[in-house]
C-alpha cells in the first residue's frame, strides 16, 4: 500500500500557504517487527501546528494527529482491524510503532469526535476549565474562539456546572450558534464595531473566569473586566501565531494586582495520565445530549494545506478535520 504524505517545504512567514507544502508519494515500505501499517481515516488540523512549523525542519512530514485503521500488523499487541489514534502527521498510510499509538475508545461515535469534542480539544476544555478555572455555579465565564473546537466545549461544560457563559467569536453566524444551539447566555462578534459595549453589557457583574484561546486585543478587553479572585487561563494565543514579531505587552497586568487574580497557562498533555476521567465526563455529556458539536469536513489529504489556513481566517466553523478514507 503506497503512502502519500505532505511535507513542509518552506517555513511560512505569516499565515501558511499551499506553497509551504508538497505532496509526495513514497511508495510502499515493508513493515518491521512491532510495527503496524495504518489506513488514515481522519486527519486533524489544529492551530498548534502553526507553532510546530517553526520547530520542524524543511522537508519533514507535517505534524498532526490522525485516526487510522490497522491494515497490516507485525505487532503482538495491536491486531489488524484495530482503530487507533496516532501522531504520524499528514500521511495516508503511515507505518508506526505499536508503542506510539492508542486504541480509540470504542464508545466514541462518530469516530471523528476522537479528534474533536471527545479528543484533544475537548480534553483541553475539560482539564483547563475544571482543574485551573475551578468554576462555581453562578460565576461568569468568558471564552474566546467560543464556537471552535475547544471553546464550544468550554462553554457547554460551564453551562452544565451552572455558570453564566459569554462566548466571543468572529461572525454573527457563530454568535447565533453559540446562543441558540450551545446554550451560551451571550455571544459577541468581535468584528462588530460595538463589540466592547456588548461585552460590557453581557458581563455587568464582571468576569470570574476567562478561558483565553486567542490573546491580543480581545484578551485585553476581557481582562479589563475581571472580578476579585478571577482566574484567567491561557489556553491559546491564535491571534499571535502568525506574527513575525512579538506584540508589545503584557499590557494590563495591573488588573491581576488590583483584583488579586490568577493568570495561568497550561498544556493539555500535562493531564495525560488523567485522560480517562476527561473522556468519561465528555462521553457522558454526549450520551445525555448535553454536548453539541460542529465540524468542518474537508475531503482528501491533498486539500489539507489550503484547509489549514482556514483556522487563521476563521473560515472553519467548529472542529476542522480532513476525511482521508471511508
Ligand atoms: N493549551 C493547550 O493544550 C491547547 C490545546 C488545544 C488547543 N489550544 C489552543 O486553543 C485555541 C483554540 O483551538 P481550537 O482547536 O479550538 O481552534 P478553533 O477555535 O476550532 O479554530 C480557530 C479559531 O480561532 C479564531 N481566530 C483565528 N484567528 C484569530 C484572531 N486573529 N483573533 C481572534 N480569533 C481568531 C477563529 O474563529 P473566529 O471566527 O471566532 O475568529 C478560528 O475559527 C488555539 O489558540 C489553540 O492553539 C491549546
Short mmCIF file of C-alpha atoms and ligand atoms in Angstrom, two decimals:
data_model
loop_
_atom_site.label_atom_id
_atom_site.label_comp_id
_atom_site.label_asym_id
_atom_site.label_seq_id
_atom_site.Cartn_x
_atom_site.Cartn_y
_atom_site.Cartn_z
CA UNK A 1 0.00 0.00 0.00
CA UNK A 2 1.54 3.26 -1.16
CA UNK A 3 1.88 6.13 1.34
CA UNK A 4 1.16 9.71 0.31
CA UNK A 5 2.47 12.31 2.72
CA UNK A 6 2.68 16.07 2.92
CA UNK A 7 5.98 17.65 3.86
CA UNK A 8 6.76 21.23 4.82
CA UNK A 9 8.97 22.56 2.03
CA UNK A 10 9.40 26.11 3.30
CA UNK A 11 8.84 27.76 6.69
CA UNK A 12 5.90 30.16 6.44
CA UNK A 13 6.00 33.89 7.00
CA UNK A 14 2.58 34.87 8.30
CA UNK A 15 -0.40 32.62 7.52
CA UNK A 16 0.80 29.32 5.94
CA UNK A 17 0.00 28.93 2.24
CA UNK A 18 -0.17 25.97 -0.11
CA UNK A 19 3.33 26.88 -1.37
CA UNK A 20 4.75 25.96 2.05
CA UNK A 21 3.83 22.29 1.48
CA UNK A 22 4.35 19.49 -1.03
CA UNK A 23 2.60 16.15 -1.51
CA UNK A 24 4.93 13.22 -2.15
CA UNK A 25 4.28 9.56 -2.83
CA UNK A 26 6.87 7.43 -1.07
CA UNK A 27 5.59 4.11 -2.39
CA UNK A 28 5.20 1.06 -0.18
CA UNK A 29 7.73 0.26 2.55
CA UNK A 30 7.97 -3.13 4.30
CA UNK A 31 6.95 -3.42 7.95
CA UNK A 32 9.48 -4.29 10.64
CA UNK A 33 8.81 -6.16 13.90
CA UNK A 34 6.47 -4.32 16.31
CA UNK A 35 5.22 -2.03 13.55
CA UNK A 36 1.76 -1.62 12.02
CA UNK A 37 0.57 -0.04 8.81
CA UNK A 38 -2.39 2.33 9.09
CA UNK A 39 -5.01 3.45 6.64
CA UNK A 40 -5.71 7.03 7.70
CA UNK A 41 -9.43 7.71 8.07
CA UNK A 42 -9.45 11.19 9.65
CA UNK A 43 -6.71 13.77 9.95
CA UNK A 44 -6.93 16.61 12.47
CA UNK A 45 -5.96 20.19 11.65
CA UNK A 46 -5.21 22.26 14.76
CA UNK A 47 -3.82 25.74 15.48
CA UNK A 48 -0.78 24.38 17.40
CA UNK A 49 0.58 23.04 14.09
CA UNK A 50 1.45 26.61 13.11
CA UNK A 51 3.94 26.71 16.00
CA UNK A 52 5.19 23.26 15.03
CA UNK A 53 6.10 24.62 11.59
CA UNK A 54 8.65 26.87 13.28
CA UNK A 55 10.19 23.85 15.00
CA UNK A 56 10.29 21.13 12.31
CA UNK A 57 12.86 21.22 9.51
CA UNK A 58 12.09 21.86 5.86
CA UNK A 59 11.50 18.51 4.15
CA UNK A 60 9.96 16.89 7.23
CA UNK A 61 6.43 15.46 7.36
CA UNK A 62 3.82 17.90 8.68
CA UNK A 63 2.86 17.02 12.23
CA UNK A 64 -0.64 16.08 13.34
CA UNK A 65 -2.97 13.58 14.96
CA UNK A 66 -4.93 11.09 12.91
CA UNK A 67 -7.34 8.25 13.35
CA UNK A 68 -6.42 5.20 11.36
CA UNK A 69 -7.35 1.59 10.82
CA UNK A 70 -4.62 -1.04 11.21
CA UNK A 71 -4.41 -2.75 7.80
CA UNK A 72 -1.24 -4.79 8.39
CA UNK A 73 0.42 -5.72 11.65
CA UNK A 74 3.75 -7.11 12.83
CA UNK A 75 2.75 -6.36 16.41
CA UNK A 76 1.75 -8.86 19.05
CA UNK A 77 -0.41 -6.33 20.88
CA UNK A 78 -2.22 -4.46 18.06
CA UNK A 79 -4.15 -6.54 15.54
CA UNK A 80 -5.38 -5.83 12.05
CA UNK A 81 -8.70 -4.00 12.07
CA UNK A 82 -7.97 -2.01 15.26
CA UNK A 83 -8.92 1.69 15.16
CA UNK A 84 -6.13 3.79 16.63
CA UNK A 85 -5.01 7.34 17.35
CA UNK A 86 -1.57 8.25 16.04
CA UNK A 87 0.64 11.34 15.83
CA UNK A 88 2.14 10.27 12.48
CA UNK A 89 1.21 13.55 10.79
CA UNK A 90 -0.17 14.27 7.33
CA UNK A 91 0.09 10.79 5.78
CA UNK A 92 -2.37 8.40 4.14
CA UNK A 93 -0.75 5.05 5.08
CA UNK A 94 1.86 5.64 7.76
CA UNK A 95 3.93 2.90 9.37
CA UNK A 96 4.03 3.35 13.14
CA UNK A 97 5.48 1.55 16.13
CA UNK A 98 2.97 -0.26 18.36
CA UNK A 99 4.06 1.90 21.33
CA UNK A 100 3.27 5.14 19.52
CA UNK A 101 -0.45 4.52 19.00
CA UNK A 102 -3.51 4.28 21.24
CA UNK A 103 -6.69 2.30 20.66
CA UNK A 104 -9.60 4.71 20.20
CA UNK A 105 -12.21 4.37 22.95
CA UNK A 106 -14.93 2.24 21.29
CA UNK A 107 -17.65 4.37 22.91
CA UNK A 108 -16.73 7.31 20.66
CA UNK A 109 -19.09 7.75 17.72
CA UNK A 110 -18.86 9.25 15.16
CA UNK A 111 -15.14 8.44 15.03
CA UNK A 112 -14.02 11.96 14.06
CA UNK A 113 -15.11 13.10 17.54
CA UNK A 114 -11.95 11.42 18.84
CA UNK A 115 -10.07 14.34 17.24
CA UNK A 116 -12.54 17.00 18.43
CA UNK A 117 -15.11 17.28 21.21
CA UNK A 118 -14.05 13.91 22.69
CA UNK A 119 -10.43 14.19 21.70
CA UNK A 120 -7.56 16.57 22.39
CA UNK A 121 -9.62 19.80 22.05
CA UNK A 122 -12.45 18.52 24.29
CA UNK A 123 -9.94 17.32 26.88
CA UNK A 124 -8.24 20.72 26.74
CA UNK A 125 -11.57 22.34 27.57
CA UNK A 126 -12.31 19.88 30.37
CA UNK A 127 -8.95 19.97 32.15
CA UNK A 128 -8.32 23.68 31.66
CA UNK A 129 -11.74 24.68 32.89
CA UNK A 130 -12.17 22.25 35.77
CA UNK A 131 -8.61 21.99 37.11
CA UNK A 132 -7.47 25.60 36.64
CA UNK A 133 -10.67 27.61 36.16
CA UNK A 134 -12.36 25.88 39.12
CA UNK A 135 -15.83 27.15 38.10
CA UNK A 136 -18.66 27.55 40.60
CA UNK A 137 -22.39 27.87 39.89
CA UNK A 138 -23.39 31.48 39.26
CA UNK A 139 -19.94 32.61 38.15
CA UNK A 140 -19.41 34.32 34.79
CA UNK A 141 -17.19 32.51 32.28
CA UNK A 142 -15.97 34.27 29.13
CA UNK A 143 -14.45 32.13 26.38
CA UNK A 144 -12.76 33.45 23.23
CA UNK A 145 -12.91 31.46 19.97
CA UNK A 146 -16.11 30.34 21.68
CA UNK A 147 -17.65 28.49 18.73
CA UNK A 148 -14.48 26.49 18.00
CA UNK A 149 -13.32 23.01 18.89
CA UNK A 150 -12.08 23.94 22.39
CA UNK A 151 -14.29 26.97 23.10
CA UNK A 152 -17.61 25.26 22.32
CA UNK A 153 -16.85 22.54 24.88
CA UNK A 154 -15.65 25.06 27.49
CA UNK A 155 -18.98 26.88 27.23
CA UNK A 156 -21.10 23.74 27.40
CA UNK A 157 -19.29 22.33 30.44
CA UNK A 158 -19.60 25.74 32.12
CA UNK A 159 -23.37 25.74 31.50
CA UNK A 160 -23.64 22.22 32.91
CA UNK A 161 -21.92 23.46 36.08
CA UNK A 162 -24.38 26.38 36.34
CA UNK A 163 -22.22 29.28 35.19
CA UNK A 164 -23.23 32.23 33.06
CA UNK A 165 -21.38 31.92 29.73
CA UNK A 166 -20.31 34.63 27.30
CA UNK A 167 -18.73 33.42 24.06
CA UNK A 168 -16.67 35.63 21.73
CA UNK A 169 -16.36 34.73 18.03
CA UNK A 170 -15.76 36.29 14.62
CA UNK A 171 -19.13 36.16 12.85
CA UNK A 172 -22.84 36.62 13.52
CA UNK A 173 -23.42 33.02 12.38
CA UNK A 174 -21.02 31.77 15.05
CA UNK A 175 -22.71 34.01 17.66
CA UNK A 176 -26.11 32.59 16.70
CA UNK A 177 -24.71 29.05 17.02
CA UNK A 178 -23.27 29.72 20.50
CA UNK A 179 -26.50 31.18 21.88
CA UNK A 180 -29.19 29.17 20.03
CA UNK A 181 -27.56 25.76 19.77
CA UNK A 182 -24.93 25.60 22.52
CA UNK A 183 -26.99 27.46 25.12
CA UNK A 184 -24.49 30.22 25.92
CA UNK A 185 -26.11 33.22 27.65
CA UNK A 186 -24.48 35.78 25.35
CA UNK A 187 -22.44 35.81 22.17
CA UNK A 188 -20.24 38.65 20.99
CA UNK A 189 -18.97 39.18 17.44
CA UNK A 190 -15.58 40.85 17.97
CA UNK A 191 -15.60 42.05 14.36
CA UNK A 192 -18.60 44.34 15.01
CA UNK A 193 -17.70 47.94 15.90
CA UNK A 194 -19.82 47.91 19.10
CA UNK A 195 -18.35 44.66 20.46
CA UNK A 196 -16.73 46.15 23.56
CA UNK A 197 -20.05 47.79 24.58
CA UNK A 198 -21.75 44.40 24.08
CA UNK A 199 -19.04 42.78 26.18
CA UNK A 200 -19.66 45.29 28.99
CA UNK A 201 -23.42 44.68 28.85
CA UNK A 202 -23.01 40.88 28.92
CA UNK A 203 -20.57 40.98 31.82
CA UNK A 204 -22.30 43.55 34.05
CA UNK A 205 -21.29 41.61 37.15
CA UNK A 206 -17.70 41.19 35.91
CA UNK A 207 -15.75 38.15 34.71
CA UNK A 208 -14.80 35.34 37.11
CA UNK A 209 -13.13 33.03 34.60
CA UNK A 210 -11.62 33.97 31.26
CA UNK A 211 -10.70 30.99 29.08
CA UNK A 212 -8.34 32.65 26.62
CA UNK A 213 -7.91 30.97 23.24
CA UNK A 214 -6.84 34.00 21.22
CA UNK A 215 -4.82 36.65 23.11
CA UNK A 216 -4.27 40.15 21.71
CA UNK A 217 -6.82 42.95 21.94
CA UNK A 218 -9.72 40.60 22.75
CA UNK A 219 -7.95 39.43 25.89
CA UNK A 220 -7.04 42.98 26.89
CA UNK A 221 -10.73 43.92 26.84
CA UNK A 222 -11.85 40.86 28.82
CA UNK A 223 -9.07 41.22 31.41
CA UNK A 224 -10.14 44.83 31.99
CA UNK A 225 -13.46 43.42 33.26
CA UNK A 226 -12.24 40.70 35.68
CA UNK A 227 -13.54 40.37 39.24
CA UNK A 228 -11.68 39.91 42.52
CA UNK A 229 -10.07 36.45 42.56
CA UNK A 230 -10.73 35.86 38.87
CA UNK A 231 -8.96 33.03 37.08
CA UNK A 232 -7.52 33.71 33.62
CA UNK A 233 -6.42 30.61 31.71
CA UNK A 234 -4.03 30.99 28.83
CA UNK A 235 -5.03 28.08 26.61
CA UNK A 236 -4.13 29.56 23.22
CA UNK A 237 -2.97 32.79 21.56
CA UNK A 238 -4.08 32.22 17.98
CA UNK A 239 -4.13 35.95 17.17
CA UNK A 240 -0.35 35.93 17.67
CA UNK A 241 0.69 32.69 15.93
CA UNK A 242 1.36 34.26 12.52
CA UNK A 243 3.10 37.38 13.81
CA UNK A 244 6.78 37.72 12.93
CA UNK A 245 7.49 39.99 15.90
CA UNK A 246 6.11 39.95 19.43
CA UNK A 247 3.27 42.37 20.19
CA UNK A 248 4.08 44.84 22.96
CA UNK A 249 2.84 43.73 26.32
CA UNK A 250 1.75 42.36 28.75
CA UNK A 251 -0.48 45.40 28.77
CA UNK A 252 -2.84 45.22 31.70
CA UNK A 253 -1.13 43.13 34.34
CA UNK A 254 -2.19 45.69 36.91
CA UNK A 255 -5.64 44.10 36.81
CA UNK A 256 -4.15 40.94 38.31
CA UNK A 257 -2.63 43.01 41.08
CA UNK A 258 -5.72 45.04 41.96
CA UNK A 259 -8.10 42.08 41.60
CA UNK A 260 -5.77 39.56 43.27
CA UNK A 261 -6.47 37.40 40.24
CA UNK A 262 -4.70 34.33 38.89
CA UNK A 263 -3.14 34.00 35.42
CA UNK A 264 -2.09 30.51 34.42
CA UNK A 265 -1.02 28.90 31.18
CA UNK A 266 -1.50 25.19 30.62
CA UNK A 267 -0.96 22.39 28.13
CA UNK A 268 -3.47 19.58 27.84
CA UNK A 269 -0.81 16.85 27.81
CA UNK A 270 0.11 17.78 31.39
CA UNK A 271 -3.04 15.84 32.28
CA UNK A 272 -2.30 12.80 30.06
CA UNK A 273 -2.40 10.37 32.98
CA UNK A 274 -5.94 11.61 33.80
CA UNK A 275 -7.39 11.44 30.26
CA UNK A 276 -9.77 8.61 31.22
CA UNK A 277 -11.51 10.95 33.69
CA UNK A 278 -11.98 13.57 30.96
CA UNK A 279 -13.14 11.04 28.37
CA UNK A 280 -15.71 9.58 30.78
CA UNK A 281 -17.04 13.07 31.55
CA UNK A 282 -17.33 14.08 27.88
CA UNK A 283 -18.80 10.78 26.70
CA UNK A 284 -21.38 11.02 29.47
CA UNK A 285 -22.28 14.55 28.32
CA UNK A 286 -22.64 13.28 24.74
CA UNK A 287 -24.85 10.39 25.88
CA UNK A 288 -27.05 12.83 27.84
CA UNK A 289 -27.35 15.05 24.74
CA UNK A 290 -25.51 17.81 26.63
CA UNK A 291 -22.55 18.03 24.24
CA UNK A 292 -23.25 19.51 20.83
CA UNK A 293 -20.51 19.76 18.24
CA UNK A 294 -19.87 21.11 14.78
CA UNK A 295 -17.24 20.06 12.25
CA UNK A 296 -15.84 21.50 9.05
CA UNK A 297 -15.03 18.41 6.99
CA UNK A 298 -12.68 18.69 4.01
CA UNK A 299 -12.21 15.68 1.72
CA UNK A 300 -8.80 14.36 0.56
CA UNK A 301 -5.37 14.86 2.14
CA UNK A 302 -4.30 16.91 -0.92
CA UNK A 303 -6.58 19.68 0.38
CA UNK A 304 -5.01 19.83 3.87
CA UNK A 305 -2.61 22.74 3.11
CA UNK A 306 -5.40 25.01 1.84
CA UNK A 307 -7.76 23.93 4.62
CA UNK A 308 -5.13 24.62 7.30
CA UNK A 309 -5.15 28.36 6.56
CA UNK A 310 -8.89 28.49 7.38
CA UNK A 311 -8.03 28.19 11.08
CA UNK A 312 -6.40 31.62 10.93
CA UNK A 313 -9.05 33.35 8.85
CA UNK A 314 -11.95 31.96 10.88
CA UNK A 315 -13.38 30.16 7.81
CA UNK A 316 -13.57 26.94 9.80
CA UNK A 317 -16.71 26.54 11.86
CA UNK A 318 -16.12 24.07 14.69
CA UNK A 319 -13.52 21.31 14.54
CA UNK A 320 -11.55 21.23 11.27
CA UNK A 321 -10.91 17.68 10.01
CA UNK A 322 -9.78 16.07 6.78
CA UNK A 323 -11.66 12.96 5.70
CA UNK A 324 -8.94 10.82 4.15
CA UNK A 325 -10.73 7.47 3.71
CA UNK A 326 -14.20 5.97 4.47
N1 LIG B 1 -3.05 24.66 25.68
C1 LIG B 1 -3.41 23.54 25.05
O1 LIG B 1 -3.08 22.43 25.46
C2 LIG B 1 -4.24 23.68 23.81
C3 LIG B 1 -4.84 22.55 23.22
C4 LIG B 1 -5.66 22.73 22.10
C5 LIG B 1 -5.85 24.00 21.56
N2 LIG B 1 -5.22 25.06 22.14
C6 LIG B 1 -5.44 26.42 21.63
O2 LIG B 1 -6.81 26.73 21.75
C7 LIG B 1 -7.18 27.68 20.75
C8 LIG B 1 -8.41 27.19 20.01
O3 LIG B 1 -8.09 25.99 19.31
P1 LIG B 1 -9.22 25.18 18.53
O4 LIG B 1 -8.64 23.90 18.10
O5 LIG B 1 -10.47 25.18 19.34
O6 LIG B 1 -9.44 26.09 17.22
P2 LIG B 1 -10.82 26.61 16.64
O7 LIG B 1 -11.41 27.57 17.62
O8 LIG B 1 -11.66 25.45 16.23
O9 LIG B 1 -10.35 27.38 15.34
C9 LIG B 1 -9.57 28.52 15.45
C10 LIG B 1 -10.45 29.78 15.55
O10 LIG B 1 -9.69 30.84 16.10
C11 LIG B 1 -10.26 32.06 15.70
N3 LIG B 1 -9.21 33.00 15.30
C12 LIG B 1 -8.30 32.85 14.31
N4 LIG B 1 -7.52 33.94 14.22
C13 LIG B 1 -7.97 34.81 15.17
C14 LIG B 1 -7.57 36.12 15.57
N5 LIG B 1 -6.55 36.76 14.97
N6 LIG B 1 -8.25 36.72 16.57
C15 LIG B 1 -9.26 36.09 17.19
N7 LIG B 1 -9.70 34.85 16.85
C16 LIG B 1 -9.04 34.22 15.86
C17 LIG B 1 -11.18 31.77 14.50
O11 LIG B 1 -12.53 31.87 14.96
P3 LIG B 1 -13.36 33.26 14.83
O12 LIG B 1 -14.13 33.17 13.57
O13 LIG B 1 -14.18 33.23 16.05
O14 LIG B 1 -12.35 34.37 14.79
C18 LIG B 1 -10.89 30.30 14.18
O15 LIG B 1 -12.01 29.64 13.68
C19 LIG B 1 -5.96 27.86 19.86
O16 LIG B 1 -5.28 29.03 20.26
C20 LIG B 1 -5.12 26.64 20.17
O17 LIG B 1 -3.75 26.86 19.94
C21 LIG B 1 -4.43 24.92 23.24
#
